[in-house]
Coordinates of C-alpha atoms in Angstrom, one line a residue:
M1 CA 2.0 -63.6 -26.2
L2 CA 0.6 -60.6 -24.3
E3 CA -3.0 -61.4 -25.3
R4 CA -2.7 -65.0 -23.9
F5 CA -1.1 -63.7 -20.7
V6 CA -3.8 -61.1 -20.1
S7 CA -6.5 -63.7 -20.8
V8 CA -5.2 -66.1 -18.2
V9 CA -4.6 -63.5 -15.6
G10 CA -8.1 -62.1 -16.0
G11 CA -9.7 -65.6 -15.7
A12 CA -7.6 -67.4 -13.2
T13 CA -6.6 -64.8 -10.6
L14 CA -9.7 -64.9 -8.4
P15 CA -9.8 -68.8 -8.0
F16 CA -6.1 -68.7 -7.0
L17 CA -6.7 -65.8 -4.5
L18 CA -9.6 -67.8 -3.0
Y19 CA -7.3 -70.7 -2.6
A20 CA -4.7 -68.5 -0.9
A21 CA -7.4 -66.9 1.3
L22 CA -8.7 -70.2 2.6
A23 CA -5.2 -71.5 3.2
A24 CA -4.4 -68.3 5.2
L25 CA -7.6 -68.6 7.3
L26 CA -7.9 -72.3 7.8
T27 CA -4.2 -73.3 8.4
P28 CA -3.3 -73.4 12.1
A29 CA -1.0 -70.8 13.4
V30 CA 1.7 -73.4 14.1
V31 CA 2.0 -76.2 11.6
E32 CA 4.4 -79.1 11.2
G33 CA 4.7 -80.3 7.7
W34 CA 1.9 -80.3 5.2
T35 CA -1.5 -80.4 6.9
R36 CA -4.2 -82.9 5.8
S37 CA -6.6 -80.0 5.1
G38 CA -4.0 -78.4 2.8
R39 CA -3.6 -81.6 0.8
W40 CA -7.4 -81.8 0.4
R41 CA -7.6 -78.2 -0.8
L42 CA -4.9 -78.9 -3.4
A43 CA -6.7 -82.1 -4.5
S44 CA -9.9 -80.2 -4.8
A45 CA -8.2 -77.5 -7.0
L46 CA -6.6 -80.1 -9.2
T47 CA -9.9 -82.0 -9.5
G48 CA -11.8 -78.8 -10.5
T49 CA -9.1 -78.0 -13.0
A50 CA -9.3 -81.5 -14.5
A51 CA -13.1 -81.3 -14.7
G52 CA -12.8 -77.9 -16.3
L53 CA -10.4 -79.2 -18.9
V54 CA -12.8 -82.0 -19.8
F55 CA -15.7 -79.6 -20.1
A56 CA -13.6 -77.3 -22.3
V57 CA -12.7 -80.2 -24.6
L58 CA -16.4 -81.3 -24.8
R59 CA -17.4 -77.7 -25.7
A60 CA -14.6 -77.3 -28.3
T61 CA -15.6 -80.6 -30.0
A62 CA -19.3 -79.7 -29.8
V63 CA -20.1 -82.8 -27.8
I64 CA -21.8 -80.4 -25.5
D65 CA -23.6 -77.9 -27.6
R66 CA -25.7 -76.4 -24.8
R67 CA -23.5 -75.0 -22.1
T68 CA -26.4 -74.1 -19.9
V69 CA -26.9 -77.9 -19.2
V70 CA -23.7 -77.7 -17.2
N71 CA -23.5 -74.0 -16.3
I72 CA -26.8 -73.6 -14.5
P73 CA -26.4 -76.5 -12.0
T74 CA -22.7 -75.7 -11.4
L75 CA -23.5 -72.0 -10.8
I76 CA -26.3 -72.9 -8.4
A77 CA -23.9 -75.1 -6.5
C78 CA -21.3 -72.3 -6.5
V79 CA -23.7 -69.8 -5.0
A80 CA -24.9 -72.3 -2.4
I81 CA -21.3 -73.3 -1.4
D82 CA -20.2 -69.6 -1.4
A83 CA -23.0 -68.8 1.0
A84 CA -22.0 -71.6 3.3
L85 CA -18.4 -70.5 3.1
I86 CA -19.3 -66.9 4.0
V87 CA -21.2 -68.2 7.1
V88 CA -18.2 -70.2 8.2
L89 CA -15.9 -67.3 7.8
A90 CA -18.3 -65.0 9.6
L91 CA -18.2 -67.4 12.6
L92 CA -14.5 -67.3 12.6
V93 CA -14.6 -63.5 12.7
R94 CA -17.2 -63.4 15.4
R95 CA -15.4 -65.9 17.6
P96 CA -11.7 -64.9 17.4
T97 CA -10.7 -67.7 19.7
W98 CA -12.3 -70.4 17.5
G99 CA -9.9 -72.2 15.2
A100 CA -10.6 -74.2 12.1
D101 CA -8.9 -77.2 13.7
G102 CA -11.7 -77.7 16.3
R103 CA -15.4 -78.5 15.8
L104 CA -15.7 -75.7 13.2
G105 CA -13.2 -77.5 11.1
A106 CA -15.6 -80.4 10.5
V107 CA -17.6 -78.0 8.4
A108 CA -15.1 -75.4 7.3
H109 CA -12.6 -77.7 5.6
P110 CA -15.2 -79.6 3.4
V111 CA -16.9 -76.4 2.5
A112 CA -13.6 -74.8 1.6
C113 CA -12.6 -77.8 -0.6
L114 CA -16.0 -77.6 -2.5
A115 CA -15.6 -73.9 -3.0
V116 CA -12.1 -74.2 -4.4
G117 CA -13.0 -77.1 -6.7
L118 CA -16.0 -75.3 -8.1
A119 CA -14.1 -72.1 -8.5
F120 CA -11.5 -73.7 -10.6
F121 CA -14.0 -75.7 -12.6
R122 CA -15.9 -72.4 -13.5
A123 CA -12.7 -70.5 -14.4
V124 CA -10.7 -73.1 -16.3
P125 CA -12.8 -73.7 -19.5
N126 CA -13.0 -70.1 -20.6
V127 CA -9.2 -69.7 -20.1
V128 CA -8.3 -73.0 -21.8
L129 CA -10.5 -72.4 -24.8
G130 CA -8.0 -69.7 -25.8
L131 CA -5.8 -72.5 -26.9
T132 CA -7.7 -72.6 -30.1
A133 CA -6.2 -69.2 -31.0
F134 CA -2.5 -70.4 -30.7
I135 CA -2.2 -71.0 -34.5
E136 CA -3.4 -68.4 -36.9
P137 CA -4.8 -69.3 -40.3
G138 CA -2.0 -69.9 -42.8
E139 CA 0.6 -70.2 -40.0
E140 CA 2.9 -73.1 -39.5
V141 CA 2.2 -75.4 -36.6
L142 CA 5.6 -74.8 -35.1
S143 CA 6.4 -71.2 -35.4
S144 CA 8.0 -68.5 -33.2
E145 CA 4.6 -66.7 -32.9
M146 CA 2.9 -69.9 -31.7
L147 CA 5.6 -70.6 -29.2
L148 CA 5.3 -67.1 -27.8
R149 CA 1.5 -67.6 -27.4
V150 CA 2.2 -70.8 -25.5
L151 CA 4.8 -69.0 -23.4
G152 CA 2.2 -66.2 -22.6
F153 CA -0.4 -68.8 -21.6
I154 CA 1.9 -70.7 -19.3
G155 CA 3.4 -67.5 -18.0
G156 CA -0.1 -66.3 -17.0
W157 CA -0.7 -69.4 -14.9
V158 CA 2.7 -69.1 -13.2
A159 CA 2.1 -65.4 -12.5
V160 CA -1.3 -65.8 -10.8
A161 CA 0.0 -68.8 -8.8
L162 CA 3.0 -66.8 -7.6
L163 CA 0.8 -63.8 -6.7
A164 CA -1.5 -66.1 -4.7
F165 CA 1.5 -67.6 -2.9
I166 CA 2.9 -64.1 -2.0
Y167 CA -0.5 -63.0 -0.8
Y168 CA -0.8 -66.1 1.4
R169 CA 2.7 -65.7 3.0
T170 CA 2.0 -62.0 3.7
A171 CA -1.5 -62.6 5.2
R172 CA 0.0 -65.3 7.5
R173 CA 2.2 -62.5 9.1
A174 CA -0.7 -60.2 9.8
P175 CA -2.9 -60.1 12.9
V176 CA -5.6 -62.8 12.8
R177 CA -8.8 -60.8 13.3
P178 CA -8.2 -58.1 10.6
T179 CA -7.1 -60.8 8.2
R180 CA -10.3 -62.8 8.9
V181 CA -12.5 -59.7 8.4
T182 CA -10.8 -58.6 5.1
L183 CA -10.8 -62.1 3.6
L184 CA -14.4 -62.5 4.6
V185 CA -15.1 -59.4 2.4
F186 CA -13.1 -61.1 -0.4
A187 CA -15.3 -64.2 -0.1
V188 CA -18.4 -62.0 -0.3
V189 CA -17.2 -60.3 -3.4
F190 CA -16.3 -63.7 -4.9
G191 CA -19.8 -65.1 -4.1
A192 CA -21.5 -62.0 -5.5
M193 CA -19.7 -62.6 -8.8
H194 CA -21.0 -66.1 -9.0
L195 CA -24.5 -64.9 -8.2
A196 CA -24.3 -62.2 -11.0
E197 CA -23.1 -64.8 -13.4
L198 CA -26.0 -67.2 -12.5
A199 CA -28.5 -64.3 -12.9
R200 CA -27.0 -63.6 -16.4
V201 CA -27.4 -67.2 -17.5
L202 CA -30.9 -67.5 -16.1
Q203 CA -31.8 -64.2 -17.8
S204 CA -30.4 -65.4 -21.1
T205 CA -32.4 -68.6 -21.0
H206 CA -35.6 -66.7 -20.0
L207 CA -35.9 -68.6 -16.7
I208 CA -36.0 -65.3 -14.8
R209 CA -36.7 -61.8 -16.0
L210 CA -34.7 -58.9 -14.4
S211 CA -35.4 -55.3 -15.0
G212 CA -34.5 -51.9 -13.7
S213 CA -31.8 -51.7 -11.1
A214 CA -31.4 -55.5 -10.8
F215 CA -30.7 -55.8 -14.5
R216 CA -28.3 -52.9 -14.5
A217 CA -26.4 -54.3 -11.5
M218 CA -26.2 -57.8 -13.2
T219 CA -24.9 -56.3 -16.4
W220 CA -22.4 -54.1 -14.7
A221 CA -21.0 -57.0 -12.6
T222 CA -20.8 -59.2 -15.7
N223 CA -19.0 -56.6 -17.8
N224 CA -16.5 -55.7 -15.0
A225 CA -15.8 -59.1 -13.6
G226 CA -12.3 -59.2 -15.1
G227 CA -11.6 -55.5 -14.5
I228 CA -12.8 -53.3 -11.6
I229 CA -14.2 -56.2 -9.6
L230 CA -11.1 -58.3 -10.0
L231 CA -8.8 -55.4 -8.9
A232 CA -11.1 -54.5 -6.0
A233 CA -11.1 -58.1 -4.7
A234 CA -7.3 -58.2 -5.0
A235 CA -7.1 -54.8 -3.3
V236 CA -8.9 -56.2 -0.2
W237 CA -5.7 -58.1 0.6
L238 CA -3.9 -54.7 1.0
V239 CA -5.5 -54.4 4.5
P240 CA -3.8 -57.4 6.0
M241 CA -0.6 -56.4 4.2
G242 CA -0.8 -53.0 5.9
F243 CA -1.2 -54.7 9.3
A244 CA 1.7 -57.0 8.6
L245 CA 3.8 -54.0 7.7
V246 CA 2.9 -52.2 10.9
R247 CA 4.0 -55.3 12.8
A248 CA 7.3 -55.4 10.9
V249 CA 8.4 -51.7 11.3
G250 CA 9.7 -50.0 14.4
R251 CA 12.3 -50.9 16.9
T252 CA 12.6 -54.5 17.9
P253 CA 12.0 -54.8 21.7
A254 CA 15.1 -56.1 23.5
Q255 CA 14.8 -59.7 24.7
S256 CA 16.6 -61.3 27.6
N257 CA 18.0 -63.8 25.1
P258 CA 20.2 -62.1 22.4
A259 CA 19.4 -64.9 20.1
R260 CA 15.7 -64.3 20.5
T261 CA 16.3 -60.6 19.6
R262 CA 18.2 -61.5 16.4
A263 CA 15.4 -64.0 15.5
L264 CA 12.7 -61.3 15.9
R265 CA 14.7 -58.8 13.8
A266 CA 15.2 -61.5 11.0
E267 CA 11.4 -62.3 11.1
R268 CA 10.6 -58.6 10.8
R269 CA 12.9 -58.2 7.8
R270 CA 11.2 -61.2 6.1
S271 CA 7.8 -59.7 6.8
R272 CA 8.8 -56.4 5.2
R273 CA 10.1 -58.3 2.2
W274 CA 6.9 -60.2 1.8
V275 CA 4.8 -57.0 2.1
L276 CA 7.0 -55.4 -0.5
A277 CA 6.6 -58.4 -2.8
S278 CA 2.8 -58.3 -2.3
G279 CA 2.7 -54.6 -3.2
L280 CA 4.7 -55.2 -6.3
G281 CA 2.5 -58.1 -7.2
F282 CA -0.6 -56.0 -6.8
A283 CA 1.0 -53.3 -8.9
A284 CA 1.8 -55.8 -11.6
L285 CA -1.8 -57.1 -11.5
V286 CA -3.1 -53.5 -11.9
A287 CA -0.8 -52.9 -14.9
T288 CA -1.9 -56.2 -16.5
R289 CA -5.6 -55.4 -16.2
T290 CA -5.3 -51.8 -17.3
V291 CA -2.3 -51.0 -19.5
A292 CA -1.8 -54.5 -21.0
V293 CA -5.6 -54.9 -21.6
A294 CA -5.7 -51.6 -23.3
K295 CA -2.7 -52.6 -25.5
V296 CA -4.4 -55.9 -26.4
N297 CA -7.7 -54.3 -27.2
E298 CA -6.1 -51.4 -29.1
V299 CA -7.9 -50.8 -32.4
P300 CA -5.4 -50.1 -35.1
T301 CA -5.9 -47.1 -37.3
L302 CA -5.8 -47.6 -41.1
S303 CA -3.1 -45.8 -42.9
D304 CA -4.0 -42.9 -45.1
P305 CA -4.5 -43.6 -48.8
E306 CA -1.5 -43.1 -51.0
P307 CA -1.4 -41.0 -54.2
Y308 CA -1.5 -42.7 -57.6
E309 CA -1.7 -41.6 -61.2
R310 CA -5.1 -41.7 -63.0
S311 CA -5.5 -42.2 -66.7
Q312 CA -8.7 -41.8 -68.6
D313 CA -10.1 -45.2 -67.7
A314 CA -7.8 -46.7 -65.0
A315 CA -6.1 -46.0 -61.6
V316 CA -2.3 -46.6 -62.3
V317 CA 0.1 -47.5 -59.5
S318 CA 3.8 -47.6 -60.2
A319 CA 5.4 -51.0 -59.7
T320 CA 8.4 -49.2 -58.0
L321 CA 6.0 -48.1 -55.2
L322 CA 5.0 -51.7 -54.6
A323 CA 8.5 -53.2 -54.7
D324 CA 8.9 -53.0 -50.9
G325 CA 6.5 -55.9 -50.5
H326 CA 4.3 -54.1 -48.0
L327 CA 0.6 -53.3 -48.0
H328 CA -0.4 -50.1 -49.9
R329 CA -3.8 -48.5 -49.7
F330 CA -5.4 -46.3 -52.3
A331 CA -8.8 -44.5 -52.6
Y332 CA -11.0 -43.6 -55.5
E333 CA -14.0 -41.3 -55.3
A334 CA -16.9 -42.8 -57.2
S335 CA -19.4 -40.8 -59.2
G336 CA -21.8 -40.9 -56.3
G337 CA -19.3 -39.5 -53.9
T338 CA -18.5 -42.8 -52.2
E339 CA -14.9 -43.4 -51.4
V340 CA -13.8 -46.8 -52.7
R341 CA -10.6 -48.1 -51.1
F342 CA -8.4 -50.7 -52.7
I343 CA -5.2 -52.3 -51.7
M344 CA -2.1 -53.7 -53.5
I345 CA 0.9 -55.8 -52.4
L346 CA 3.8 -57.5 -54.1
K347 CA 3.6 -61.2 -53.2
N348 CA 6.4 -63.7 -53.1
G349 CA 7.3 -64.8 -56.6
G350 CA 6.7 -61.4 -58.1
A351 CA 2.9 -61.6 -58.5
Y352 CA 0.7 -58.8 -57.3
G353 CA -2.3 -59.1 -54.9
V354 CA -5.0 -56.6 -55.7
G355 CA -8.4 -56.3 -54.0
L356 CA -10.8 -54.0 -52.3
D357 CA -10.1 -52.9 -48.8
A358 CA -13.1 -54.9 -47.7
C359 CA -14.2 -58.5 -47.6
E360 CA -17.5 -60.4 -47.9
S361 CA -17.6 -61.4 -44.3
C362 CA -16.6 -58.1 -42.5
G363 CA -17.5 -55.5 -45.0
P364 CA -15.4 -52.3 -45.5
A365 CA -13.6 -52.7 -42.2
G366 CA -10.3 -52.6 -44.0
Y367 CA -6.9 -54.3 -43.5
Y368 CA -3.6 -53.4 -42.0
E369 CA -0.1 -54.9 -41.9
R370 CA 1.4 -56.3 -38.7
D371 CA 4.6 -58.4 -38.4
G372 CA 4.5 -59.2 -42.1
K373 CA 0.8 -60.4 -42.0
I374 CA -2.3 -58.7 -43.4
I375 CA -4.8 -58.4 -40.6
C376 CA -8.6 -57.8 -41.0
K377 CA -9.4 -54.9 -38.7
R378 CA -12.8 -56.2 -37.6
C379 CA -12.2 -59.8 -36.8
D380 CA -8.4 -59.7 -36.4
V381 CA -7.9 -62.7 -38.7
A382 CA -4.5 -62.9 -40.3
I383 CA -4.6 -63.2 -44.1
N384 CA -1.9 -65.0 -46.0
P385 CA -0.6 -62.4 -48.5
A386 CA -0.3 -65.2 -51.1
T387 CA -4.1 -65.5 -51.1
I388 CA -4.9 -61.9 -51.7
G389 CA -6.6 -61.7 -55.1
F390 CA -8.6 -64.9 -54.5
K391 CA -12.1 -65.2 -53.2
G392 CA -13.1 -66.9 -50.0
G393 CA -12.9 -66.5 -46.2
C394 CA -11.8 -63.1 -45.0
N395 CA -9.7 -62.4 -48.1
P396 CA -10.1 -59.0 -49.7
I397 CA -12.7 -58.9 -52.5
P398 CA -10.7 -59.3 -55.7
I399 CA -11.0 -56.8 -58.5
D400 CA -9.7 -56.8 -62.1
F401 CA -6.3 -55.4 -62.8
T402 CA -3.6 -55.5 -65.4
V403 CA 0.2 -55.2 -65.2
A404 CA 2.0 -53.4 -68.1
D405 CA 4.9 -51.0 -68.6
G406 CA 6.1 -51.2 -65.0
A407 CA 2.7 -50.3 -63.5
V408 CA -0.4 -52.0 -62.1
S409 CA -3.7 -50.6 -63.5
V410 CA -7.2 -51.0 -62.0
P411 CA -10.1 -50.1 -64.4
L412 CA -12.2 -47.2 -63.1
S413 CA -15.2 -49.2 -64.1
A414 CA -14.3 -51.9 -61.6
L415 CA -14.0 -49.3 -58.9
E416 CA -17.3 -47.7 -59.8
D417 CA -19.0 -51.1 -59.7
S418 CA -17.5 -51.6 -56.2
A419 CA -19.0 -48.4 -54.7
E420 CA -21.9 -50.3 -53.2
V421 CA -19.5 -52.3 -50.9
F422 CA -18.5 -49.0 -49.2
A423 CA -21.8 -47.2 -49.4

């Protein structure tokens, strides 16, 4: 659940914040009902999302086996539209009296719709392709784990949409000029990310060759798009939040009309609440992209090998030790000094699963137990305990063993022969 939530938040936050920024900047100060430009921006976001879903399906089914056929032209379009959007927003900043409902709107609104649509198209496929990880190998189609992953996926979309809505409502309560300046900075950061992604794709296809500082900058931007850059772009919104808070604190000036005074006080209370909600939303975003990401990417530590008895020609493990049905790890030092790890588990039905703590695909990475499943440390694949002892896939490499006199015995010769796997 947490992994799916973190994935969605990392991939979908910036498009939603762009949508909120454009709504805050291009919506007139006084509106009655739902504006036509607002409906067009929503239609653009939904169109970009639908196109992204189609692209994701085509990628997943290998109908499109070369992503660059779509990625390069769409990224070029993103960079061009981002540049046009930055120019439009810069004009709004330079001419505070201009509004997006005048002549400038004839350019601003279409550019904004294109920017929103392309932003969602670029973000949705990578997020949606995480759907393929909803069902682990050997897991039932309808299981509590699968439902939790679906809940995390849906919850991520709801969370970023709610954050964007809160940011929008707060920015609408801030002074116009500071809001335009800070959200222009946000648009510049957003466009720079598209430019870095385009450079990465062109570099990978050998259409351009970057070196030195340019290559390092491109690599840094690509690696930190969902971390530092995402948080920095979201933090830009703290500036209009601060101005909105300054407006909302202090003593309300007395009005000749008492009803007007009460209305101003109520509006200031609402502004303070929106600012507080924005601060909490940003704190939640920071926690998601730091603490939660660290939790998801946490590399488990293999448990220490357990003691066992050793006869002249076998490693002997008491069946009593294995009776709990959990994974047990043991180690044998081969004649060359190599540590050979092997695992045992009591499977359902009373059979034993015995194998090396390694597989043919991932090598000696090892296995650990989580929520009743045996997990490969390297590829995070869940192994059905019933298949331990059989060849294939990411299953542990099977080794010979015998069961007699209340103990499971593994020939030392088999462990010696397995030393090359751990060398």
